Coordinates of C-alpha atoms in Angstrom, one line a residue:
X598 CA 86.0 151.4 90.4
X599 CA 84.3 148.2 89.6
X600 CA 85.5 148.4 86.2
X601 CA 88.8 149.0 86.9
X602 CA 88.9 145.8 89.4
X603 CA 87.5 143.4 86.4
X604 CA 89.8 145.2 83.9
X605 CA 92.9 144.1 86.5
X606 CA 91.2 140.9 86.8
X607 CA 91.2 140.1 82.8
X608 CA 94.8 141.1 82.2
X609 CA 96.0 139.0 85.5
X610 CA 94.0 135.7 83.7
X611 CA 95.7 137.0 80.3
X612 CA 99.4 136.8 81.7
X613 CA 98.8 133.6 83.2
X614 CA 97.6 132.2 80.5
X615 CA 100.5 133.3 78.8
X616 CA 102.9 132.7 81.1
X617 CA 101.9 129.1 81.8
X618 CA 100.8 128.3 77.9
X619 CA 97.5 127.0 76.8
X620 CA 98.2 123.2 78.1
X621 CA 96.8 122.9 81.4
X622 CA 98.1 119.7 82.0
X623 CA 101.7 119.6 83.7
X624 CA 103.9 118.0 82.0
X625 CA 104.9 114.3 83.4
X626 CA 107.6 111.7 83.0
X627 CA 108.2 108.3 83.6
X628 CA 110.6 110.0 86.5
X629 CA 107.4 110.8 88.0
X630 CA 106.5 107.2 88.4
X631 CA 107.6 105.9 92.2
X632 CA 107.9 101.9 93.3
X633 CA 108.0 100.5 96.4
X634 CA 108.2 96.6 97.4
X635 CA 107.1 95.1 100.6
X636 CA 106.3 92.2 102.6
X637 CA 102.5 90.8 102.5
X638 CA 102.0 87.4 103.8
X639 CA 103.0 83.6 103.1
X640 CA 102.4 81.2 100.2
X641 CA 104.1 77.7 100.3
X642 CA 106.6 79.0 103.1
X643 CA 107.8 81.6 100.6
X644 CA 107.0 85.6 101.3
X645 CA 104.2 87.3 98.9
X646 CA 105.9 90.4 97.6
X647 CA 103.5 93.8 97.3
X648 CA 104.7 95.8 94.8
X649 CA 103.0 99.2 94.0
X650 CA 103.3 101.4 91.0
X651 CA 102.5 105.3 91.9
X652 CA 101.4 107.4 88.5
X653 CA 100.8 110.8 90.2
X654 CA 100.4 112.2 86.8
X655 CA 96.9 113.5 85.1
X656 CA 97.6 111.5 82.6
X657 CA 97.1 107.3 82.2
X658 CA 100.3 105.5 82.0
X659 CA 100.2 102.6 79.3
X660 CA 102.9 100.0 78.0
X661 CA 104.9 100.0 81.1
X662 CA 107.9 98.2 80.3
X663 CA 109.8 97.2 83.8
X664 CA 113.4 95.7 83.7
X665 CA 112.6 92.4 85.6
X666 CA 116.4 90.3 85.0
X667 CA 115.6 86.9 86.9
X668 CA 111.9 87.4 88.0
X669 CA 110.5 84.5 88.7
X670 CA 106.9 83.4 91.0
X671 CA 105.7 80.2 92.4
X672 CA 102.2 81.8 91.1
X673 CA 100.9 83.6 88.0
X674 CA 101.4 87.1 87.8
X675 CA 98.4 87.9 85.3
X676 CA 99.4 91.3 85.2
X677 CA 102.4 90.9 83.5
X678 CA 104.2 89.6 80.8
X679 CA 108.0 88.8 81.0
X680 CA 109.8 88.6 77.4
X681 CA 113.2 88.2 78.8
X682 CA 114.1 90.0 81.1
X683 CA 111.5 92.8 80.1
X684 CA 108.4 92.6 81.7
X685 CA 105.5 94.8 80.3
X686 CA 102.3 95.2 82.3
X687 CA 99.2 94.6 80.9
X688 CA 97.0 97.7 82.1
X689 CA 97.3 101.4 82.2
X690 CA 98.2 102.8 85.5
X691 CA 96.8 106.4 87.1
X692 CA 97.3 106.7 90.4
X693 CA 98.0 103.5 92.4
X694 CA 98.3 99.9 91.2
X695 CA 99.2 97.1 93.3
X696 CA 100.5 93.6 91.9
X697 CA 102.2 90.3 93.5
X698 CA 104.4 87.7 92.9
X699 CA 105.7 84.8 95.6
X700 CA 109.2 83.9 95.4
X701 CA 112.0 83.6 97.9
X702 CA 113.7 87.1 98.0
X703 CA 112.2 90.7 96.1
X704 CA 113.4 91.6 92.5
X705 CA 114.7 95.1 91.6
X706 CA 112.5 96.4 89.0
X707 CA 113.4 99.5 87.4
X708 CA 110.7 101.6 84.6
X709 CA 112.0 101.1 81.3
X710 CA 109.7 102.7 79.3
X711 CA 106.0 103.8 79.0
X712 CA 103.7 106.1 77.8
X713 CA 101.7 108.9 78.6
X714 CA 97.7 109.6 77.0

C-alpha cells in the first residue's frame, strides 16, 4: 500500500513538472509593474509628490525607462536621469521603491521599457 501511495506520489510530481516546465519562475512583464502618485508634504509652498514603483515579480527590474514629457522639481531627484523626455532610473527595483520630486502639480509617468534578471 505504501508503495503504491509513493508510486502515485512520483508520477503526480512528474506531470507537474511537465505540465508547468522546468522554469520555476513565472513569467513577468513590465505590465506587471504598478505606479501610484500621492500627496506627501510641503517644500517651498509647493506639494512633494510620492511616487511608488511596485515589481511584484521574482525577478529584479533594471533600466527602467519612464516616459516623464515636462517633468520638472524644485529639488534633485538623484534617482533619476531625464534625457528628454525619457527618464531612466538609476537602480534595480524588486518589490517596492519609493522616489520624490516637488513641483506644482503630479506628472503622468508611464513604463517605457525595462528589464528583467
Amino acid at each position: 500500500m505504501a508503495c503504491k501511495l509513493l508510486c502515485l506520489l512520483v508520477v503526480f510530481a512528474i506531470i507537474t513538472f511537465v505540465a508547468h516546465g522546468s522554469d520555476p519562475l513565472p513569467q513577468c512583464g513590465l505590465a506587471d509593474v504598478s505606479m501610484k502618485q500621492s500627496k506627501s508634504g510641503m517644500v517651498k509652498n509647493k506639494p512633494v509628490w510620492k511616487v511608488t514603483l511596485n515589481n511584484p515579480c521574482i525577478c529584479l527590474l533594471t533600466n527602467l525607462k519612464l516616459s516623464c514629457t515636462g517633468f520638472e522639481s524644485i529639488v534633485p531627484v538623484d534617482t533619476l536621469t531625464k534625457t528628454g523626455d525619457v527618464c531612466l532610473l538609476n537602480q534595480g527595483i524588486h518589490g517596492d521603491f519609493v522616489f520624490k520630486y516637488v513641483w506644482d502639480t503630479s506628472f503622468e509617468f508611464k513604463v517605457i521599457n525595462g528589464t528583467f534578471c
